[in-house]
Short mmCIF file of C-alpha atoms in Angstrom, two decimals:
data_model
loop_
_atom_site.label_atom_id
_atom_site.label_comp_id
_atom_site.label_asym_id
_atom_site.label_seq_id
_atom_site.Cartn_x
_atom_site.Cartn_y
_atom_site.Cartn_z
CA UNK A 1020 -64.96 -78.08 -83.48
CA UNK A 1021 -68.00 -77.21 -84.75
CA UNK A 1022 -71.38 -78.97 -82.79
CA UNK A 1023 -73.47 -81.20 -84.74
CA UNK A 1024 -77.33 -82.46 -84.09
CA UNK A 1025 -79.66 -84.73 -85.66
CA UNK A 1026 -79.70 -86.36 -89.12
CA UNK A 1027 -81.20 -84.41 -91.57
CA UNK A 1028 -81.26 -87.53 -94.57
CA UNK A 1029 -79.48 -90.02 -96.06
CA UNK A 1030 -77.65 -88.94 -99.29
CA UNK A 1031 -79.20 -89.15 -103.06
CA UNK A 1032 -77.49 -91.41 -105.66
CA UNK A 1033 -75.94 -88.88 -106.86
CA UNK A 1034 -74.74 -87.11 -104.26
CA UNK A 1035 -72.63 -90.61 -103.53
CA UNK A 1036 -70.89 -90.31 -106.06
CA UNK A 1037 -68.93 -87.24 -104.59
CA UNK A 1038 -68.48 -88.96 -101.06
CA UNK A 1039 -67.07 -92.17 -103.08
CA UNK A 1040 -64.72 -89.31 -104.16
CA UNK A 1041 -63.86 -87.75 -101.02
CA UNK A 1042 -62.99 -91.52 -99.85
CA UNK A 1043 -60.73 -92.45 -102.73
CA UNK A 1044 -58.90 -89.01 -102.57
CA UNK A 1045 -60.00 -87.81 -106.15
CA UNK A 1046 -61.77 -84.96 -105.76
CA UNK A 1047 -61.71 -81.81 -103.34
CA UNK A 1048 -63.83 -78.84 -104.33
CA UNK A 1049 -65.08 -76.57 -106.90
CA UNK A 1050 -64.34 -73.09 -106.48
CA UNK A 1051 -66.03 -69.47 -107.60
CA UNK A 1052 -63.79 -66.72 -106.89
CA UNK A 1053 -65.30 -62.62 -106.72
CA UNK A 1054 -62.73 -60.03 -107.56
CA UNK A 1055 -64.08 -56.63 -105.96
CA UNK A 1056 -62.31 -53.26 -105.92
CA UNK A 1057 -63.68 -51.86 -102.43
CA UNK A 1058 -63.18 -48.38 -102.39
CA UNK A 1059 -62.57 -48.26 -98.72
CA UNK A 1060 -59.17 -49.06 -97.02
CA UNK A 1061 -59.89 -52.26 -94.71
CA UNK A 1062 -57.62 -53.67 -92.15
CA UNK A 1063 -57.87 -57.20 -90.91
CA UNK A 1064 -60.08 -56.71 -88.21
CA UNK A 1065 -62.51 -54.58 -90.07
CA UNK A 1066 -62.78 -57.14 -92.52
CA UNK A 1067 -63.21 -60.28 -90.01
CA UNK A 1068 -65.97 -58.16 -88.85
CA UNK A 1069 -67.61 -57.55 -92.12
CA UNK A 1070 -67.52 -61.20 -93.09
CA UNK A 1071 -68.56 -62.49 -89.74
CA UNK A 1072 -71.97 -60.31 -90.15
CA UNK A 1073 -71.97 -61.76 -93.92
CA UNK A 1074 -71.85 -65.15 -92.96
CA UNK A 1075 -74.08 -65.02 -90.36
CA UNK A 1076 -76.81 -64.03 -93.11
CA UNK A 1077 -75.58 -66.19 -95.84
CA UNK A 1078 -76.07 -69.09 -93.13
CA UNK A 1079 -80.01 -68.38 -92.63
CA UNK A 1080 -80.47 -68.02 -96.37
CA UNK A 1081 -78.58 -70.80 -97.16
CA UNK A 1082 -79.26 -74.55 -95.39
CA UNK A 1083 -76.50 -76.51 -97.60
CA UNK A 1084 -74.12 -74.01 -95.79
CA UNK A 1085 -75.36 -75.97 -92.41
CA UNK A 1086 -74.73 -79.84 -92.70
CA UNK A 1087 -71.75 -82.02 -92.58
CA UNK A 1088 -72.03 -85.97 -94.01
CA UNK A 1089 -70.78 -88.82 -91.93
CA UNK A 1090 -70.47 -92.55 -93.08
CA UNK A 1091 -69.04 -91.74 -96.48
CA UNK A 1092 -67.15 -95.10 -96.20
CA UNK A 1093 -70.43 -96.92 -95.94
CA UNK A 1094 -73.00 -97.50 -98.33
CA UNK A 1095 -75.59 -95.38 -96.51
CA UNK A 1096 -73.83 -91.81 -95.90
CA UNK A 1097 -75.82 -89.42 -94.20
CA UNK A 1098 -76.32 -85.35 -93.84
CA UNK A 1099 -76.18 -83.99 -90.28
CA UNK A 1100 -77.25 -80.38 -89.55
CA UNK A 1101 -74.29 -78.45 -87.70
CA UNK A 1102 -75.96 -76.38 -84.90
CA UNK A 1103 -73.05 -73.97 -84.71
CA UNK A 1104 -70.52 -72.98 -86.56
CA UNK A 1105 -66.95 -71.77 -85.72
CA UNK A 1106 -65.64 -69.13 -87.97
CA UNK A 1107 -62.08 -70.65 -87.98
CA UNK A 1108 -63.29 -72.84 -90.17
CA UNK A 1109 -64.99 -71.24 -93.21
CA UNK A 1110 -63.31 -67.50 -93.05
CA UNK A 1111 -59.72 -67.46 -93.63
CA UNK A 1112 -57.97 -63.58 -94.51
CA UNK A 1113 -54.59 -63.59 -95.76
CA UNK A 1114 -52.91 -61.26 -98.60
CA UNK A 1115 -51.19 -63.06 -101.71
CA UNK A 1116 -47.57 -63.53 -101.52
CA UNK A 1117 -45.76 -60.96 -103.46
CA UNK A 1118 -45.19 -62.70 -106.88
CA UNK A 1119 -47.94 -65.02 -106.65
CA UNK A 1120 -50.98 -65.19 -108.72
CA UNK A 1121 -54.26 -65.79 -108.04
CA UNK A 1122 -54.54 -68.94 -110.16
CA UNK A 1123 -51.26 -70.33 -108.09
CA UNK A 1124 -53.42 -69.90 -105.14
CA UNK A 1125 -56.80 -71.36 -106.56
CA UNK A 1126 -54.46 -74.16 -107.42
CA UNK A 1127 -53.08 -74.84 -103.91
CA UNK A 1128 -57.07 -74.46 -102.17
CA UNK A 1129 -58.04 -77.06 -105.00
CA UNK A 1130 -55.61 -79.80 -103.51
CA UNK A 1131 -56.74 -79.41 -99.85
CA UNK A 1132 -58.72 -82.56 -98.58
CA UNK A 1133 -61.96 -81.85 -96.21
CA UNK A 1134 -61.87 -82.44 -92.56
CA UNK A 1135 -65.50 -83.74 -93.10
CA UNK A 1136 -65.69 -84.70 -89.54
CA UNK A 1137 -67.86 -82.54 -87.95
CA UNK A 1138 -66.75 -79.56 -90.14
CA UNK A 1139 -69.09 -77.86 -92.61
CA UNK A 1140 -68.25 -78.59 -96.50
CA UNK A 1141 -67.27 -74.23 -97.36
CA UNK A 1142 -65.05 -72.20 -96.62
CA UNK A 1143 -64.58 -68.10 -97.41
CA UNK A 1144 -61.18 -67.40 -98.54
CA UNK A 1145 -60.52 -63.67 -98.64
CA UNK A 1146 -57.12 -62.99 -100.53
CA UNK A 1147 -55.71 -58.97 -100.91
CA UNK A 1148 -53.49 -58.02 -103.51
CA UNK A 1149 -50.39 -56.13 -102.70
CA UNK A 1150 -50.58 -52.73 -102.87
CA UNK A 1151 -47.40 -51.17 -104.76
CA UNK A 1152 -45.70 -48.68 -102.95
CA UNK A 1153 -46.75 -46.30 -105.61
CA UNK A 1154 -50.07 -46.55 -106.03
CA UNK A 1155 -51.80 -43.64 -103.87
CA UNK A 1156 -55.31 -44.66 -104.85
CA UNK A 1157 -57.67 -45.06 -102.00
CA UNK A 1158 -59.72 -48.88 -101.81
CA UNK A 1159 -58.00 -52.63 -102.04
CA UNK A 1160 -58.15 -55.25 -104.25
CA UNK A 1161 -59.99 -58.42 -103.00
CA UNK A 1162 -60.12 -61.79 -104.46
CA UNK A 1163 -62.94 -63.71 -102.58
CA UNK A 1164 -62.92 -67.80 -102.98
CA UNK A 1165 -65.94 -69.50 -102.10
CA UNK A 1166 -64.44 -73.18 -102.02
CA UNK A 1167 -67.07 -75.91 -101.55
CA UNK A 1168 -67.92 -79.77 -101.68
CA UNK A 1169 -69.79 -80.82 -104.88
CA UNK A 1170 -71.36 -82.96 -102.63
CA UNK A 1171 -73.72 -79.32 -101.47
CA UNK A 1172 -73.38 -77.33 -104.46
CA UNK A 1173 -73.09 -77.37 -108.37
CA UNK A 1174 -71.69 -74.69 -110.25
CA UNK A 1175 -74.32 -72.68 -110.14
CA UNK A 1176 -74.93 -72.90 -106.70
CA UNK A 1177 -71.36 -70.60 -106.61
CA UNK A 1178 -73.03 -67.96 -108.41
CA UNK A 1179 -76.49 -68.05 -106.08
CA UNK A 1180 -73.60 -67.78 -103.51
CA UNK A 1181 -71.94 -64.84 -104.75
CA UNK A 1182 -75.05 -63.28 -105.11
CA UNK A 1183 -76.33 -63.52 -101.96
CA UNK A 1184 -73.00 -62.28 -100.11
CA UNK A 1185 -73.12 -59.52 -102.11
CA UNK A 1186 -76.28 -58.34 -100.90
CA UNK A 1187 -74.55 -58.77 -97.67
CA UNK A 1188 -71.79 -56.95 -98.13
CA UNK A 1189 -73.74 -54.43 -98.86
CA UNK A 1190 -75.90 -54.14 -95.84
CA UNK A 1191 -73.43 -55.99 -93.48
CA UNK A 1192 -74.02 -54.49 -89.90
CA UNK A 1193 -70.98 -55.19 -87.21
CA UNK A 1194 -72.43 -58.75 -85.28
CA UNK A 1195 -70.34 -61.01 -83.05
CA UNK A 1196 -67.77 -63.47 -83.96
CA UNK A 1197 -67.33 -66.02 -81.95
CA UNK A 1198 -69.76 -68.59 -82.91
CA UNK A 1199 -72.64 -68.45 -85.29
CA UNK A 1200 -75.86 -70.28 -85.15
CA UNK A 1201 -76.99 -72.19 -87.64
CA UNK A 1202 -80.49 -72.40 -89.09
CA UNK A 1203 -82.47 -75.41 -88.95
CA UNK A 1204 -82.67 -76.95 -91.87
CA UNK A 1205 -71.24 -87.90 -116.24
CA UNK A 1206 -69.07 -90.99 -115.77
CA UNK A 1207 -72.25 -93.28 -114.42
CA UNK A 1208 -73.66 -93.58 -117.90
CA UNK A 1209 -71.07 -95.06 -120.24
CA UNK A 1210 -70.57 -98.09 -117.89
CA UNK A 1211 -74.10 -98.79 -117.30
CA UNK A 1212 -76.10 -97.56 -120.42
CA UNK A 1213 -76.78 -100.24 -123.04
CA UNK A 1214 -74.22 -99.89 -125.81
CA UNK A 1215 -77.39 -99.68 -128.84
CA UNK A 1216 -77.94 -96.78 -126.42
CA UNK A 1217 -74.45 -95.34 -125.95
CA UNK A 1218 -72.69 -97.02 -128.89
CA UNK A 1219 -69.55 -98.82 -128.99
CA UNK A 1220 -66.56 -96.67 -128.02
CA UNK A 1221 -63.67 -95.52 -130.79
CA UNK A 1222 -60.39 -94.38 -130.28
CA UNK A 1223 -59.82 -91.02 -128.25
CA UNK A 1224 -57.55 -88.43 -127.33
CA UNK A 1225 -58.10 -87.80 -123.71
CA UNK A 1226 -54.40 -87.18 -122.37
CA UNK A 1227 -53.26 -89.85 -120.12
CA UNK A 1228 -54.97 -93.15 -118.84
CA UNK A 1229 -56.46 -93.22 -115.84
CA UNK A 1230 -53.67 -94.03 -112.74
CA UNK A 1231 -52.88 -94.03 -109.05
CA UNK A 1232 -52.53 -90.97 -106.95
CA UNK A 1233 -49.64 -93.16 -106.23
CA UNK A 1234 -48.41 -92.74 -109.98
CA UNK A 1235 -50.05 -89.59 -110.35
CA UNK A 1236 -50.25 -87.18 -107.40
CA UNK A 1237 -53.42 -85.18 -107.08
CA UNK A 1238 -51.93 -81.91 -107.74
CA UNK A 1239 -54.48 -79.33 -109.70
CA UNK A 1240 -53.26 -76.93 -112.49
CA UNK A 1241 -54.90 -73.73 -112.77
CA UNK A 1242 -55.08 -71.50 -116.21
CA UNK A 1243 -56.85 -68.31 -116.84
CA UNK A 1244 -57.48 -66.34 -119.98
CA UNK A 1245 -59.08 -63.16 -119.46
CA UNK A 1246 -61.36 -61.48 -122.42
CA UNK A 1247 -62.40 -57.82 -121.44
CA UNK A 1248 -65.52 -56.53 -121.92
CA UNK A 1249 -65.31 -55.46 -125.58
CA UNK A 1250 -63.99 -58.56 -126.78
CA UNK A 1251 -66.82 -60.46 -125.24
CA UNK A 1252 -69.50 -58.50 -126.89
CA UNK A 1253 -67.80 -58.68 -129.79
CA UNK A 1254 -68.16 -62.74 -128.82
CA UNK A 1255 -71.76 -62.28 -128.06
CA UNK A 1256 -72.70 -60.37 -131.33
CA UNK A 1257 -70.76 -63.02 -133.69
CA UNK A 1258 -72.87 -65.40 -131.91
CA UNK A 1259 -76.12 -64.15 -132.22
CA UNK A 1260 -76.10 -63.25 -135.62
CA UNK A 1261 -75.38 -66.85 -136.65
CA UNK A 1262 -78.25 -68.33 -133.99
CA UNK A 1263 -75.82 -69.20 -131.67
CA UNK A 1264 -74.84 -70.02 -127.53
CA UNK A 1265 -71.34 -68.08 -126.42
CA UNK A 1266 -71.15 -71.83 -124.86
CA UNK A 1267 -71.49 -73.42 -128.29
CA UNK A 1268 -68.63 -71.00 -129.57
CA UNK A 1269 -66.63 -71.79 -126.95
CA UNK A 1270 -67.43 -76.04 -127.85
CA UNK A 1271 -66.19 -75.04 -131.43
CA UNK A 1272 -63.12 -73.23 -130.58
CA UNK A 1273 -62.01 -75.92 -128.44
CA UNK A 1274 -62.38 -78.43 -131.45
CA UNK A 1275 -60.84 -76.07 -133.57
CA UNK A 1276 -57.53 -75.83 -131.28
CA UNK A 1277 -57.41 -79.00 -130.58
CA UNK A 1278 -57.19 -80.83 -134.35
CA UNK A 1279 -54.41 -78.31 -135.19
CA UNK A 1280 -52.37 -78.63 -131.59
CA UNK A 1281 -53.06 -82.62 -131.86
CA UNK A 1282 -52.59 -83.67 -135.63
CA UNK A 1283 -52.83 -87.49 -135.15
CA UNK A 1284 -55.68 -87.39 -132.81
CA UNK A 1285 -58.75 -89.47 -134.28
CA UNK A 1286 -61.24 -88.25 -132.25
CA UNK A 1287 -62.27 -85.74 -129.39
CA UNK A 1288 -65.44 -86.17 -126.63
CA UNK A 1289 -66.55 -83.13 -124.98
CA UNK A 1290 -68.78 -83.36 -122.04
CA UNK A 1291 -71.20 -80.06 -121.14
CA UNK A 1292 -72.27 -79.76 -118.00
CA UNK A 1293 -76.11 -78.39 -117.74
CA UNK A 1294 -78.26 -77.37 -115.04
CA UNK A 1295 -81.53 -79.56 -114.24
CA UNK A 1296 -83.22 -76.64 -112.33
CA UNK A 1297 -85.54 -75.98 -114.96
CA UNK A 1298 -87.04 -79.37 -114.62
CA UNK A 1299 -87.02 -79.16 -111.00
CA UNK A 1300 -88.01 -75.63 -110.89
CA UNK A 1301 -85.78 -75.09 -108.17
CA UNK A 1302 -84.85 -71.07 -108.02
CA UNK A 1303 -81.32 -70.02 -109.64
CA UNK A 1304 -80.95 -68.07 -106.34
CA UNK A 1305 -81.34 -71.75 -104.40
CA UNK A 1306 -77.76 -73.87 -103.34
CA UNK A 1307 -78.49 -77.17 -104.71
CA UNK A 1308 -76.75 -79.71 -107.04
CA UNK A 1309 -79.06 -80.62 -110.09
CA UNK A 1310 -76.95 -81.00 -113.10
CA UNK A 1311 -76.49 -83.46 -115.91
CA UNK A 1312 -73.85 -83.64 -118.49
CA UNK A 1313 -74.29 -83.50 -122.63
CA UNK A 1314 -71.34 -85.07 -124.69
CA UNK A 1315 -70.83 -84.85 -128.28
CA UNK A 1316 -68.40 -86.57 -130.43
CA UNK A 1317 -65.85 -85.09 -132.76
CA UNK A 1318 -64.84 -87.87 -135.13
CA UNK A 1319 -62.08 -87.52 -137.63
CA UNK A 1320 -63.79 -86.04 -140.58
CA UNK A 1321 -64.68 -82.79 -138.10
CA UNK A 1322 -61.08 -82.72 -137.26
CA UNK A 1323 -59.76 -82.90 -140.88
CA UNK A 1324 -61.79 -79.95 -142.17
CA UNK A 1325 -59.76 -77.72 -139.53
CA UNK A 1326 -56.95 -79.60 -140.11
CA UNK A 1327 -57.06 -79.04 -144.16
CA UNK A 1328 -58.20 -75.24 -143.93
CA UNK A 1329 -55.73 -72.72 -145.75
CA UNK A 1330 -56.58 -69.43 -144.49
CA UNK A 1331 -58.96 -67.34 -141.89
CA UNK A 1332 -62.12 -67.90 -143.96
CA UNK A 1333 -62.09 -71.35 -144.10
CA UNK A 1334 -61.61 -71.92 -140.39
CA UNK A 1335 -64.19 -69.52 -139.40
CA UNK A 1336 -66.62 -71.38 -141.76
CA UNK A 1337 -65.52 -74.72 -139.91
CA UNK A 1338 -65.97 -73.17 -136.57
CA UNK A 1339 -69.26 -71.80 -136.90
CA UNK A 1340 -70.29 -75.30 -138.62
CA UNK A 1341 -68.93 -76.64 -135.64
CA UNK A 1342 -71.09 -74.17 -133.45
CA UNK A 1343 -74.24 -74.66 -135.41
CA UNK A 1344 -73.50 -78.55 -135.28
CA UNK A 1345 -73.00 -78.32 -131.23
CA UNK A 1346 -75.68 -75.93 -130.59
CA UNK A 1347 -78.59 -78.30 -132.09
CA UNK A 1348 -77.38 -81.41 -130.13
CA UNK A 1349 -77.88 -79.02 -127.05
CA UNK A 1350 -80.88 -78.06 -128.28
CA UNK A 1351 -82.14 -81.58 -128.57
CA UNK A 1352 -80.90 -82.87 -125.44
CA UNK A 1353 -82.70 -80.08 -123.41
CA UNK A 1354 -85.74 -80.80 -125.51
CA UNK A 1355 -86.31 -83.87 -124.40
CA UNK A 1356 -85.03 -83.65 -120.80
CA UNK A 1357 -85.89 -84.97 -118.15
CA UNK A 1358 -86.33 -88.03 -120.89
CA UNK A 1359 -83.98 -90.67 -121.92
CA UNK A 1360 -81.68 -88.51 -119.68
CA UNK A 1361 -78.89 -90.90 -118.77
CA UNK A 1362 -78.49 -89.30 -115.08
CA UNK A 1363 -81.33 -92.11 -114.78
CA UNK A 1364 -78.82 -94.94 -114.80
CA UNK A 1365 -77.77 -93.90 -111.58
CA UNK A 1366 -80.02 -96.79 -109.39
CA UNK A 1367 -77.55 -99.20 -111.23
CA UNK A 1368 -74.68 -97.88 -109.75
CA UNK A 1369 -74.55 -100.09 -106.14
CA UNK A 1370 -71.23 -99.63 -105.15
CA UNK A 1371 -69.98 -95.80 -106.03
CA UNK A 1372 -66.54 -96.52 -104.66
CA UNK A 1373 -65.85 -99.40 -106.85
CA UNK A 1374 -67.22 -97.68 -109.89
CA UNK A 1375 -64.49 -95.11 -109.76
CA UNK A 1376 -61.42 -97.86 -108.91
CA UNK A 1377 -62.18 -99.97 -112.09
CA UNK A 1378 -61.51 -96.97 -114.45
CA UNK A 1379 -57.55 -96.84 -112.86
CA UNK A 1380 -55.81 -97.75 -115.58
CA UNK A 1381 -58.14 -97.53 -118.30
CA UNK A 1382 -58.56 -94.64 -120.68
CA UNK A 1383 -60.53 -91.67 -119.93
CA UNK A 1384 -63.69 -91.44 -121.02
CA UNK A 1385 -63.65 -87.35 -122.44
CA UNK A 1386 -61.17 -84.90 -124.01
CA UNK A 1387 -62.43 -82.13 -122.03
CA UNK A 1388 -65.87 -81.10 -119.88
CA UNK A 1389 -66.71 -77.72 -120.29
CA UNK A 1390 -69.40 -75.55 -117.71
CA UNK A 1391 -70.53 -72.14 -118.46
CA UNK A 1392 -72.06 -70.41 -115.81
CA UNK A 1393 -73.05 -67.38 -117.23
CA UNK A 1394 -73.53 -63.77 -116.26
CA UNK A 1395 -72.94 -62.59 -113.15
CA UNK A 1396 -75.43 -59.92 -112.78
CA UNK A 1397 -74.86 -56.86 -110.54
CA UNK A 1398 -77.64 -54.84 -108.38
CA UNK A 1399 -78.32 -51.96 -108.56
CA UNK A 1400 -76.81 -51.15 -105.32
CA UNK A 1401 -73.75 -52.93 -106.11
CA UNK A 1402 -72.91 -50.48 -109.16
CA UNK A 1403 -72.94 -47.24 -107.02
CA UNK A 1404 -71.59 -48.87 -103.61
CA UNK A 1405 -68.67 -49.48 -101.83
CA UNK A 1406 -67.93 -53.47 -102.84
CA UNK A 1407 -67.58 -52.71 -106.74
CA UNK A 1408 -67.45 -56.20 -108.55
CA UNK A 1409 -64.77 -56.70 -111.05
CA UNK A 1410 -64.05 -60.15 -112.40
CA UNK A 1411 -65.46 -63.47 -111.46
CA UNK A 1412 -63.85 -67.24 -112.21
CA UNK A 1413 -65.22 -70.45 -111.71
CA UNK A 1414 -62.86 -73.30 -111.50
CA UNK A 1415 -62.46 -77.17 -110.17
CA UNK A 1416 -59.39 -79.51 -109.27
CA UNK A 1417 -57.23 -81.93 -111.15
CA UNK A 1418 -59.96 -84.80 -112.17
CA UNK A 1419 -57.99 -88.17 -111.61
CA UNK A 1420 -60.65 -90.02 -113.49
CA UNK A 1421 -62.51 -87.66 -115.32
CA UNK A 1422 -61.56 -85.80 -118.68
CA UNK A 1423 -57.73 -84.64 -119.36
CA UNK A 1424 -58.90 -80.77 -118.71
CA UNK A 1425 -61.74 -79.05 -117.61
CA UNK A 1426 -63.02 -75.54 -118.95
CA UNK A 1427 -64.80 -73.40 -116.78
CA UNK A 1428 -66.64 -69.91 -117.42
CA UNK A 1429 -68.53 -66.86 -115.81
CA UNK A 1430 -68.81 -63.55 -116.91
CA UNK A 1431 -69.55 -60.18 -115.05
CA UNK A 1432 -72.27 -58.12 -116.55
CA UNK A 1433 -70.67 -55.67 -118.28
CA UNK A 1434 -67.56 -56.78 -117.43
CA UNK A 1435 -65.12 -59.09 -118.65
CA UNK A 1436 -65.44 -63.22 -119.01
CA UNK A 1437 -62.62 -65.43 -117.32
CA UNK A 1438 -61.99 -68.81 -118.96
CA UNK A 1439 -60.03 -71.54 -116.77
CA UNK A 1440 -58.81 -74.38 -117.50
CA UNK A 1441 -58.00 -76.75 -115.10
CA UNK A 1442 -56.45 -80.50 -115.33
CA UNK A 1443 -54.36 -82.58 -112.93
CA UNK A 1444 -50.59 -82.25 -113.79
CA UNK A 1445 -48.47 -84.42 -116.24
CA UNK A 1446 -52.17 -86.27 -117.58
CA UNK A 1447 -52.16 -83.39 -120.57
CA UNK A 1448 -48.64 -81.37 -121.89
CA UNK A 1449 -48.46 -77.71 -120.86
CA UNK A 1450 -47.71 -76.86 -124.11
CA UNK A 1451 -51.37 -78.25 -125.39
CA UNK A 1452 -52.77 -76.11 -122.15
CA UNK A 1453 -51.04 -72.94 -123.72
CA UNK A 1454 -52.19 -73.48 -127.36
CA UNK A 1455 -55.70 -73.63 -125.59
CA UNK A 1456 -55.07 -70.23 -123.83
CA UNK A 1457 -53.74 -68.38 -126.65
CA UNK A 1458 -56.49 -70.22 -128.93
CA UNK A 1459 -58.95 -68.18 -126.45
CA UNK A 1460 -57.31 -64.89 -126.53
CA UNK A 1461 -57.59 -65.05 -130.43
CA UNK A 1462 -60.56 -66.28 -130.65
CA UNK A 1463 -62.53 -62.46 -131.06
CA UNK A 1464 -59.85 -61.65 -133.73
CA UNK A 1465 -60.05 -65.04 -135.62
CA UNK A 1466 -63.98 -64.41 -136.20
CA UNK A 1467 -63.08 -60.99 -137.44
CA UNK A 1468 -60.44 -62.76 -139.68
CA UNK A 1469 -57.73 -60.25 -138.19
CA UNK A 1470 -55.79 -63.35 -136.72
CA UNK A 1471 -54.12 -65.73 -139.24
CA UNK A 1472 -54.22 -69.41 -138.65
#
């Protein structure tokens, strides 16, 4: 049991809305996973030893990494500082099972409530990969899960993470460990906005309605496409040349899929998640949670032009229309941010339990919610040492009342770009999930017009 001290402050507004989660069971943890190729042989103990010494630096860098929450059943939750930390309970070692993939196990850490009591909201999972009898090459393959509350982190805060256990790795020194001291210190603005701000809502494709976990289990469903380096700077230099984000590609190929894989859909909502640290100007390297969300609307007439295209030229036209179309409605929504920013409905919101339970049984409010992290940039260091990093993903749980899938993206620099997507099972068909990951896969080839439609 890890020891706990003195209240550090009460939760934000919007932090509540991820304890009203934890309470109602509809929401566990967002994950960003490291793959590394270490190029020495490590047995468990070595390792234990190597991420005890991490740890006990990502801790003093870190404060998020130090607090618990109690009274998340009352209206007035609260952070309390942990004063030490037992490593049974953020470093867990294991090897995957022969025959089991990484996403199977991102899927199974995705559905495991927090013991918030006392308990810090992270954990380190370090996963090996099997060596085959055959393979005589020196070095392991680890997959490294940092698996954390929203409540401390946004997706970015993964990455600042990452980053800083890298450096760690890197200079890790053999420490103690026993115990560790720790230092001292989307869905809110449809309901509440005005509808001449908002507008009335129209008919939507958005997989199932909202239900019970009774009904519907929380049980996540994990995804991953993989696009190697090549194809994502072929990605990147499609992109550019027609004034484009890789983000707003990504927007357009999801529309794209979507009309052909859903014919009688009317219309699709995509929300795009978007840091608020530029406002703030809080550091990229800093664990915080400052995002908002962006949604744009893809009404029928969008749909039909993919829907009525009859060969490769006319669906890349539509696509990069699509792009273009997405990428100045970013534009104008970070232009005027922090203004008319709809994150500032949250003082209406008095009750953040409540505001989840009256959307069971209602539809969902967005097709899909898509985050894109980025590039993962490595040091210097990093590209001549002993912790080589290969491949990065970003993912997050089944959503019982959010979209009907999530997409979620990082890229290594210089390395390839993992795509997951993520949904809670039975609210969307597999076979629309699949059409999604082979959409992805072809997308390089499509905007080369070497894939047919």
């Amino acid at each position: 049991m890890s020891a706990t001290s003195e209240v550090l402050r009460p939760l934000g507004m919007f932090e509540k809305l991820y304890t009203a989660r934890q309470v109602l069971g509809i929401y566990n943890s967002v994950i960003v996973t490291a793959t590394y190729t270490v190029r020495s042989k490590l047995e468990d103990a070595s390792l234990c030893s190597i991420f005890c010494a991490a740890i006990s630096g990502l801790l003093h860098q870190h404060p998020s990494l130090s607090c618990h929450f109690e009274g998340e059943d009352t209206f007035e939750p609260k952070f309390r500082r942990i004063t030490t930390i037992e490593v049974k309970d953020v470093l867990q070692i294991s090897d995957l099972e022969k025959g089991e993939s990484l996403a199977q196990k991102i899927q199974f850490l995705h559905d495991q409530p927090w013991s918030v009591n006392r308990k810090p909201l992270w954990k380190l999972v370090v996963m090996r990969e099997p060596r085959v009898a055959s393979d005589t090459s020196i070095g392991s393959t680890l997959h490294i899960a940092f698996v954390y509350h929203h409540v401390i982190g946004d997706g970015l805060s993964g990455a600042a993470f990452h980053t800083s256990l890298l450096r760690e790795l890197e200079n890790t020194e053999q420490r103690s460990q026993d115990m560790k001291e720790a230092p001292k210190s989307k869905q809110v603005v449809q309901e509440y906005a005005p509808r001449w701000l908002v507008g009335a809502p129209s008919p939507l494709w958005a997989g199932l309605p909202v239900q019970t976990l009774e009904k519907c289990p929380f049980r996540s469903r994990v995804r991953t496409v993989t696009l190697q380096a090549e194809r994502v700077e072929s990605l990147l230099k499609e992109s550019r040349r027609h004034s484009v984000t890789l983000t707003s590609v990504l927007t357009a190929a999801l529309v794209s899929i979507l009309a052909d894989a859903l014919p009688e859909a009317p219309r699709f909502l995509g929300w795009t998640a978007y840091t608020l640290r530029r406002v703030t100007g809080t550091s990229m390297k800093d664990m915080v949670n400052q995002t908002s969300t962006f949604q744009t609307s893809y009404p029928a007439d969008f749909l039909d032009r993919f829907r009525k295209a009859s060969n490769a030229v006319e669906r890349v036209e539509n696509l990069w229309n699509t792009a273009g179309y997405f990428h100045a409605q970013m534009q104008d929504e970070l232009a005027r941010c922090p203004r008319d920013n709809l994150v500032g409905l949250l003082p209406y919101v008095s009750d953040h339990v409540k505001f989840y339970q009256k959307k069971i049984g209602k539809a969902r409010e967005a097709t899909w919610e898509l985050s894109n992290l980025g590039v993962f940039k490595k040091t210097p260091k990093s590209l001549l040492g002993n912790w080589i990093l290969e491949e990065m993903t970003f993912t997050q749980g089944a959503q019982p009342v959010g979209p009907a899938f999530t997409v979620n993206c990082v890229s290594v620099q210089g390395g390839p770009l993992t795509i997951a997507i993520t949904w809670q099972d039975s609210v969307v068909h597999e076979d629309i999930i699949d059409t999604l990951a082979h959409g992805f896969v072809d997308l390089p080839r499509l905007l080369k017009h070497e894939c047919p439609i």
